[in-house]
Amino acid sequence: MYDQTVPTLVRALDQLRLLLEKGEAHAGAQGWDPAVLLAMRLSPDMLPLTRQVQIATDIAKNAVGRLSRAEAPKFDDAETTFAELAARIDRAVAYIASVPAAAFDGSAARAIAVPTRTRGDLNFSGHDFLFSYVLPNVYFHATTAYALLRHAGVPLGKADFLGAVGQGGA
Amino acid sequence: MYDQTVPTLVRALDQLRLLLEKGEAHAGAQGWDPAVLLAMRLSPDMLPLTRQVQIATDIAKNAVGRLSRAEAPKFDDAETTFAELAARIDRAVAYIASVPAAAFDGSAARAIAVPTRTRGDLNFSGHDFLFSYVLPNVYFHATTAYALLRHAGVPLGKADFLGAVGQGGA
């Protein structure tokens, strides 16, 4: 579970950080108010860019907390700038990377309950929690951030989202 | 690897199929030409909805082929309607679900090479292929399809993307 969780989430968040860096740089080059870009939405009833980043980091760090039976750090959701969102991602990554592999022992079969506001608790095994909830959710918010930035005109490509993968080997 | 790959990809594609169903229904209710919705893009240099679906299905079925050392079926990319895209998803899911679990034995450590047009071969272990390439890529295209539909005004929520998860237990 450690190898499936930690490097995957760290990569997803690091690439999200890169997308934001490129968004901020483009806003600067265009003379846009960065706060306008951070408040953009793809639809009036979708969440703005800032919230997409806050939620992606929350799901990732909280998942690691649940799977390792620890308390993940709480973040305040007070970010109003690209720099503050980058710092939030860095804090999430630092926490995720700090959890030792042994803390994930037995987590695939462990019962995980995720409280929701409208549907009561969601109940998973650790394995199903990772594969049916955490990974799709983190990629959902990271891709929505990507789509928002692309829609706004920020020059990005899928390689920015995936990162430098496939350089290794068996 | 089977448990990490097959149910995950089947769920992602089944939910993508649901998103398209809701998109088609909304187009009908609004009196939109469905072909216009299928041709929509979030940016002029992004791919249209039809291609997002074609690519998501290709990455998923080809991944299962590579990991199980089989030849995945080739699809023609000739879909022009929602019904044809739903049929393509069904064909991909049927193939993915048809591969026996034993065909994935040893695939985590197996060398996987993915040819690209511009960057030569990407080289992965089977494990890294799944976690750094296949899953983020499939969710990337499925979420882009979701974002496109939402941007166009189709009423969808994240639960449509995730599916009915968390109903099980440890």
Tab-separated table of C-alpha atoms in Angstrom:
chain	number	residue	atom	x	y	z
A	1	MET	CA	0.000	0.000	0.000
A	2	TYR	CA	2.840	2.445	0.741
A	3	ASP	CA	4.261	2.106	-2.779
A	4	GLN	CA	0.821	2.562	-4.299
A	5	THR	CA	-0.092	5.549	-2.169
A	6	VAL	CA	2.811	7.776	-1.257
A	7	PRO	CA	4.796	8.158	-4.503
A	8	THR	CA	1.530	8.417	-6.461
A	9	LEU	CA	0.096	11.211	-4.329
A	10	VAL	CA	3.410	13.053	-4.102
A	11	ARG	CA	3.738	13.032	-7.894
A	12	ALA	CA	0.151	14.209	-8.398
A	13	LEU	CA	0.628	17.104	-5.963
A	14	ASP	CA	4.055	18.067	-7.301
A	15	GLN	CA	2.611	18.275	-10.807
A	16	LEU	CA	-0.342	20.308	-9.533
A	17	ARG	CA	2.205	22.695	-8.022
A	18	LEU	CA	3.892	22.965	-11.435
A	19	LEU	CA	0.558	23.739	-13.121
A	20	LEU	CA	-0.001	26.564	-10.637
A	21	GLU	CA	3.513	27.917	-11.167
A	22	LYS	CA	2.862	28.058	-14.889
A	23	GLY	CA	-0.504	29.657	-14.283
A	24	GLU	CA	1.029	32.329	-12.081
A	25	ALA	CA	3.803	32.997	-14.596
A	26	HIS	CA	1.273	33.322	-17.413
A	27	ALA	CA	-0.901	35.665	-15.369
A	28	GLY	CA	2.181	37.811	-14.766
A	29	ALA	CA	3.156	37.811	-18.451
A	30	GLN	CA	-0.374	38.801	-19.458
A	31	GLY	CA	-0.741	41.417	-16.764
A	32	TRP	CA	-3.691	39.565	-15.220
A	33	ASP	CA	-4.581	39.946	-11.570
A	34	PRO	CA	-3.593	36.530	-10.181
A	35	ALA	CA	-6.572	36.669	-7.826
A	36	VAL	CA	-8.900	36.671	-10.837
A	37	LEU	CA	-7.329	33.479	-12.153
A	38	LEU	CA	-7.550	31.853	-8.706
A	39	ALA	CA	-11.268	32.707	-8.531
A	40	MET	CA	-12.108	31.334	-11.973
A	41	ARG	CA	-14.599	28.476	-12.375
A	42	LEU	CA	-15.560	26.334	-15.359
A	43	SER	CA	-19.223	26.738	-14.459
A	44	PRO	CA	-21.005	28.974	-11.920
A	45	ASP	CA	-21.805	25.934	-9.763
A	46	MET	CA	-18.302	24.504	-9.837
A	47	LEU	CA	-15.606	25.420	-7.331
A	48	PRO	CA	-12.916	27.982	-8.153
A	49	LEU	CA	-9.278	27.141	-8.769
A	50	THR	CA	-8.227	27.856	-5.181
A	51	ARG	CA	-10.740	25.345	-3.811
A	52	GLN	CA	-9.700	22.684	-6.337
A	53	VAL	CA	-6.177	22.899	-4.937
A	54	GLN	CA	-7.323	22.940	-1.320
A	55	ILE	CA	-9.488	19.871	-1.837
A	56	ALA	CA	-6.848	17.905	-3.749
A	57	THR	CA	-4.340	18.476	-0.947
A	58	ASP	CA	-6.892	17.655	1.748
A	59	ILE	CA	-7.922	14.364	0.175
A	60	ALA	CA	-4.310	13.327	-0.323
A	61	LYS	CA	-3.000	14.176	3.166
A	62	ASN	CA	-6.112	12.912	4.937
A	63	ALA	CA	-5.910	9.634	3.025
A	64	VAL	CA	-2.367	9.110	4.209
A	65	GLY	CA	-3.470	9.884	7.747
A	66	ARG	CA	-6.313	7.385	7.596
A	67	LEU	CA	-4.250	4.630	5.988
A	68	SER	CA	-1.407	5.040	8.483
A	69	ARG	CA	-3.701	5.499	11.514
A	70	ALA	CA	-2.313	8.943	12.243
A	71	GLU	CA	-3.815	12.395	12.438
A	72	ALA	CA	-3.027	14.361	9.291
A	73	PRO	CA	-2.262	18.050	9.848
A	74	LYS	CA	-5.244	20.390	9.509
A	75	PHE	CA	-4.967	23.246	7.006
A	76	ASP	CA	-6.905	26.482	7.377
A	77	ASP	CA	-8.167	27.059	3.815
A	78	ALA	CA	-7.033	30.672	4.097
A	79	GLU	CA	-4.878	30.765	0.942
A	80	THR	CA	-5.434	33.787	-1.285
A	81	THR	CA	-2.318	33.736	-3.498
A	82	PHE	CA	-0.449	31.314	-5.743
A	83	ALA	CA	2.475	31.409	-3.312
A	84	GLU	CA	0.236	30.368	-0.434
A	85	LEU	CA	-1.247	27.506	-2.468
A	86	ALA	CA	2.246	26.319	-3.405
A	87	ALA	CA	3.176	26.394	0.280
A	88	ARG	CA	0.055	24.367	1.092
A	89	ILE	CA	1.049	21.750	-1.470
A	90	ASP	CA	4.559	21.677	-0.023
A	91	ARG	CA	3.177	21.140	3.479
A	92	ALA	CA	0.940	18.308	2.247
A	93	VAL	CA	3.803	16.661	0.368
A	94	ALA	CA	6.143	17.023	3.341
A	95	TYR	CA	3.605	15.334	5.598
A	96	ILE	CA	2.866	12.548	3.107
A	97	ALA	CA	6.559	11.886	2.537
A	98	SER	CA	7.242	11.856	6.281
A	99	VAL	CA	5.075	8.823	7.017
A	100	PRO	CA	7.201	5.663	7.211
A	101	ALA	CA	6.348	2.755	4.925
A	102	ALA	CA	5.783	0.478	7.934
A	103	ALA	CA	2.838	2.656	9.027
A	104	PHE	CA	0.941	1.309	5.996
A	105	ASP	CA	1.377	-2.340	6.996
A	106	GLY	CA	-2.008	-4.041	6.996
A	107	SER	CA	-3.788	-0.979	5.634
A	108	ALA	CA	-5.189	-2.702	2.512
A	109	ALA	CA	-7.635	-4.719	4.623
A	110	ARG	CA	-8.258	-2.111	7.326
A	111	ALA	CA	-11.772	-0.633	7.636
A	112	ILE	CA	-11.842	3.049	6.681
A	113	ALA	CA	-14.871	5.273	7.332
A	114	VAL	CA	-15.122	8.644	5.612
A	115	PRO	CA	-17.803	10.909	7.065
A	116	THR	CA	-19.834	12.916	4.550
A	117	ARG	CA	-22.257	15.756	5.127
A	118	THR	CA	-25.112	14.308	3.091
A	119	ARG	CA	-24.636	10.552	2.809
A	120	GLY	CA	-23.499	9.419	6.236
A	121	ASP	CA	-20.247	7.467	6.435
A	122	LEU	CA	-18.654	5.912	3.381
A	123	ASN	CA	-17.177	2.558	4.342
A	124	PHE	CA	-14.194	1.039	2.580
A	125	SER	CA	-11.421	-1.427	2.967
A	126	GLY	CA	-8.112	0.442	2.772
A	127	HIS	CA	-7.556	-0.989	-0.701
A	128	ASP	CA	-10.921	0.165	-1.999
A	129	PHE	CA	-10.516	3.501	-0.258
A	130	LEU	CA	-7.304	4.125	-2.207
A	131	PHE	CA	-8.528	2.886	-5.580
A	132	SER	CA	-12.180	3.938	-5.652
A	133	TYR	CA	-12.016	7.149	-3.612
A	134	VAL	CA	-8.588	8.693	-3.062
A	135	LEU	CA	-6.902	8.348	-6.436
A	136	PRO	CA	-9.921	9.264	-8.619
A	137	ASN	CA	-10.725	12.173	-6.302
A	138	VAL	CA	-7.226	13.636	-6.270
A	139	TYR	CA	-6.913	13.312	-10.049
A	140	PHE	CA	-10.401	14.760	-10.450
A	141	HIS	CA	-9.465	17.977	-8.663
A	142	ALA	CA	-5.971	18.176	-10.170
A	143	THR	CA	-7.388	17.726	-13.676
A	144	THR	CA	-10.125	20.265	-13.009
A	145	ALA	CA	-7.391	22.729	-12.018
A	146	TYR	CA	-5.587	21.877	-15.265
A	147	ALA	CA	-8.769	22.294	-17.323
A	148	LEU	CA	-9.527	25.642	-15.666
A	149	LEU	CA	-6.035	26.942	-16.390
A	150	ARG	CA	-6.137	25.683	-19.989
A	151	HIS	CA	-9.572	27.217	-20.506
A	152	ALA	CA	-8.168	30.522	-19.223
A	153	GLY	CA	-5.403	30.345	-21.830
A	154	VAL	CA	-2.459	29.137	-19.748
A	155	PRO	CA	-0.071	27.176	-21.993
A	156	LEU	CA	0.098	23.676	-20.501
A	157	GLY	CA	0.335	20.174	-21.905
A	158	LYS	CA	-0.500	16.745	-20.544
A	159	ALA	CA	3.194	16.200	-19.786
A	160	ASP	CA	2.913	18.971	-17.175
A	161	PHE	CA	0.149	16.976	-15.524
A	162	LEU	CA	1.831	13.559	-15.710
A	163	GLY	CA	5.391	14.653	-14.945
A	164	ALA	CA	8.598	13.065	-16.173
A	165	VAL	CA	7.385	9.475	-16.112
A	166	GLY	CA	8.650	6.448	-18.003
A	167	GLN	CA	12.308	7.324	-17.552
A	168	GLY	CA	12.944	4.340	-15.365
A	169	GLY	CA	12.566	0.695	-16.202
A	170	ALA	CA	11.661	-2.603	-14.691
B	1	MET	CA	-1.953	-6.019	-9.961
B	2	TYR	CA	-5.239	-7.435	-11.226
B	3	ASP	CA	-7.169	-6.003	-8.251
B	4	GLN	CA	-5.501	-2.631	-8.696
B	5	THR	CA	-6.035	-2.464	-12.433
B	6	VAL	CA	-9.207	-4.153	-13.634
B	7	PRO	CA	-11.897	-2.991	-11.175
B	8	THR	CA	-10.365	0.499	-11.150
B	9	LEU	CA	-10.419	0.901	-14.920
B	10	VAL	CA	-13.851	-0.684	-15.284
B	11	ARG	CA	-15.294	1.741	-12.732
B	12	ALA	CA	-13.649	4.753	-14.377
B	13	LEU	CA	-15.020	3.791	-17.791
B	14	ASP	CA	-18.479	2.902	-16.505
B	15	GLN	CA	-18.718	6.318	-14.861
B	16	LEU	CA	-17.498	8.006	-18.040
B	17	ARG	CA	-20.293	6.206	-19.845
B	18	LEU	CA	-22.766	7.609	-17.305
B	19	LEU	CA	-21.429	11.142	-17.822
B	20	LEU	CA	-22.015	10.776	-21.561
B	21	GLU	CA	-25.519	9.407	-21.025
B	22	LYS	CA	-26.358	12.441	-18.933
B	23	GLY	CA	-24.772	14.698	-21.529
B	24	GLU	CA	-26.817	13.154	-24.303
B	25	ALA	CA	-30.022	13.396	-22.255
B	26	HIS	CA	-29.335	17.051	-21.468
B	27	ALA	CA	-28.607	17.831	-25.127
B	28	GLY	CA	-31.946	16.227	-26.005
B	29	ALA	CA	-33.825	18.165	-23.336
B	30	GLN	CA	-32.267	21.435	-24.496
B	31	GLY	CA	-32.780	20.718	-28.183
B	32	TRP	CA	-29.018	20.849	-28.819
B	33	ASP	CA	-27.455	19.002	-31.727
B	34	PRO	CA	-25.563	16.214	-29.931
B	35	ALA	CA	-22.774	16.492	-32.504
B	36	VAL	CA	-22.090	20.039	-31.321
B	37	LEU	CA	-21.624	18.847	-27.751
B	38	LEU	CA	-19.337	16.021	-28.912
B	39	ALA	CA	-17.192	18.522	-30.804
B	40	MET	CA	-16.832	20.965	-27.896
B	41	ARG	CA	-13.419	21.790	-26.474
B	42	LEU	CA	-12.339	23.709	-23.370
B	43	SER	CA	-9.711	25.530	-25.410
B	44	PRO	CA	-9.046	25.669	-29.163
B	45	ASP	CA	-5.868	23.603	-28.716
B	46	MET	CA	-7.491	20.952	-26.537
B	47	LEU	CA	-9.164	17.831	-27.900
B	48	PRO	CA	-12.940	17.625	-28.297
B	49	LEU	CA	-15.193	15.473	-26.142
B	50	THR	CA	-15.230	12.574	-28.627
B	51	ARG	CA	-11.436	12.328	-28.568
B	52	GLN	CA	-11.326	12.484	-24.758
B	53	VAL	CA	-13.506	9.377	-24.672
B	54	GLN	CA	-11.553	7.597	-27.399
B	55	ILE	CA	-8.251	8.244	-25.638
B	56	ALA	CA	-9.517	7.217	-22.183
B	57	THR	CA	-10.749	3.897	-23.583
B	58	ASP	CA	-7.543	3.334	-25.561
B	59	ILE	CA	-5.260	3.927	-22.598
B	60	ALA	CA	-7.333	1.618	-20.401
B	61	LYS	CA	-7.676	-1.325	-22.814
B	62	ASN	CA	-4.097	-1.046	-24.075
B	63	ALA	CA	-2.810	-0.991	-20.497
B	64	VAL	CA	-4.619	-4.225	-19.752
B	65	GLY	CA	-3.179	-5.718	-22.941
B	66	ARG	CA	0.360	-4.710	-22.022
B	67	LEU	CA	0.119	-5.866	-18.408
B	68	SER	CA	-1.354	-9.238	-19.381
B	69	ARG	CA	0.966	-9.729	-22.383
B	70	ALA	CA	-1.945	-9.887	-24.802
B	71	GLU	CA	-2.978	-7.863	-27.805
B	72	ALA	CA	-5.791	-5.474	-26.893
B	73	PRO	CA	-8.469	-5.043	-29.574
B	74	LYS	CA	-7.934	-2.120	-31.945
B	75	PHE	CA	-10.733	0.453	-32.220
B	76	ASP	CA	-11.255	2.558	-35.347
B	77	ASP	CA	-11.865	6.027	-33.834
B	78	ALA	CA	-14.840	6.402	-36.160
B	79	GLU	CA	-17.453	7.265	-33.503
B	80	THR	CA	-19.668	10.231	-34.351
B	81	THR	CA	-22.563	9.782	-31.886
B	82	PHE	CA	-23.103	9.318	-28.162
B	83	ALA	CA	-24.445	5.823	-28.847
B	84	GLU	CA	-21.264	4.868	-30.696
B	85	LEU	CA	-19.092	6.200	-27.876
B	86	ALA	CA	-21.141	4.237	-25.330
B	87	ALA	CA	-20.640	1.125	-27.461
B	88	ARG	CA	-16.907	1.800	-27.569
B	89	ILE	CA	-16.791	2.046	-23.786
B	90	ASP	CA	-18.764	-1.193	-23.537
B	91	ARG	CA	-16.317	-2.947	-25.856
B	92	ALA	CA	-13.362	-1.686	-23.830
B	93	VAL	CA	-14.960	-2.756	-20.543
B	94	ALA	CA	-15.887	-6.183	-21.956
B	95	TYR	CA	-12.305	-6.745	-23.047
B	96	ILE	CA	-10.821	-5.530	-19.750
B	97	ALA	CA	-13.222	-7.689	-17.730
B	98	SER	CA	-12.477	-10.729	-19.911
B	99	VAL	CA	-8.799	-10.954	-18.969
B	100	PRO	CA	-8.258	-13.524	-16.217
B	101	ALA	CA	-6.565	-12.437	-13.009
B	102	ALA	CA	-3.762	-14.966	-13.539
B	103	ALA	CA	-2.698	-13.115	-16.692
B	104	PHE	CA	-1.482	-10.290	-14.429
B	105	ASP	CA	0.832	-12.539	-12.394
B	106	GLY	CA	4.291	-11.023	-12.308
B	107	SER	CA	3.186	-7.886	-14.132
B	108	ALA	CA	4.257	-5.453	-11.373
B	109	ALA	CA	7.921	-6.113	-12.125
B	110	ARG	CA	7.612	-6.660	-15.867
B	111	ALA	CA	9.274	-4.155	-18.234
B	112	ILE	CA	6.715	-2.139	-20.188
B	113	ALA	CA	7.686	0.103	-23.122
B	114	VAL	CA	5.189	2.638	-24.432
B	115	PRO	CA	6.160	4.111	-27.811
B	116	THR	CA	5.526	7.842	-28.230
B	117	ARG	CA	5.674	9.971	-31.348
B	118	THR	CA	7.940	12.631	-29.959
B	119	ARG	CA	9.839	11.221	-27.003
B	120	GLY	CA	10.856	7.716	-28.048
B	121	ASP	CA	9.827	4.857	-25.785
B	122	LEU	CA	8.684	5.437	-22.238
B	123	ASN	CA	10.040	2.654	-20.047
B	124	PHE	CA	8.317	1.475	-16.903
B	125	SER	CA	8.017	-1.414	-14.557
B	126	GLY	CA	4.440	-2.693	-14.671
B	127	HIS	CA	3.820	-1.140	-11.257
B	128	ASP	CA	5.077	2.286	-12.301
B	129	PHE	CA	3.234	2.010	-15.611
B	130	LEU	CA	-0.045	1.567	-13.756
B	131	PHE	CA	0.505	4.235	-11.119
B	132	SER	CA	2.420	6.943	-12.973
B	133	TYR	CA	0.953	6.568	-16.458
B	134	VAL	CA	-2.270	4.583	-16.792
B	135	LEU	CA	-4.330	5.746	-13.835
B	136	PRO	CA	-3.478	9.477	-14.039
B	137	ASN	CA	-3.980	9.393	-17.807
B	138	VAL	CA	-7.374	7.693	-17.718
B	139	TYR	CA	-8.617	9.994	-14.958
B	140	PHE	CA	-7.168	12.972	-16.823
B	141	HIS	CA	-9.273	12.290	-19.913
B	142	ALA	CA	-12.364	11.222	-17.959
B	143	THR	CA	-12.207	14.383	-15.841
B	144	THR	CA	-11.648	16.535	-18.915
B	145	ALA	CA	-14.808	15.001	-20.386
B	146	TYR	CA	-16.604	15.819	-17.125
B	147	ALA	CA	-15.269	19.394	-17.119
B	148	LEU	CA	-16.310	19.893	-20.753
B	149	LEU	CA	-19.829	18.678	-20.056
B	150	ARG	CA	-20.115	20.801	-16.913
B	151	HIS	CA	-18.814	23.845	-18.744
B	152	ALA	CA	-21.465	23.236	-21.405
B	153	GLY	CA	-24.146	23.245	-18.715
B	154	VAL	CA	-24.818	19.530	-18.270
B	155	PRO	CA	-25.996	18.915	-14.688
B	156	LEU	CA	-23.453	16.538	-13.166
B	157	GLY	CA	-21.871	16.132	-9.755
B	158	LYS	CA	-18.695	14.493	-8.521
B	159	ALA	CA	-20.717	11.448	-7.440
B	160	ASP	CA	-21.415	10.803	-11.143
B	161	PHE	CA	-17.681	10.686	-11.717
B	162	LEU	CA	-16.788	8.555	-8.683
B	163	GLY	CA	-19.741	6.169	-8.790
B	164	ALA	CA	-21.411	4.444	-5.849
B	165	VAL	CA	-18.296	3.903	-3.783
B	166	GLY	CA	-17.910	3.347	-0.063
B	167	GLN	CA	-20.907	1.045	0.215
B	168	GLY	CA	-18.782	-1.943	1.096
B	169	GLY	CA	-16.511	-2.372	4.061
B	170	ALA	CA	-13.291	-3.987	5.049
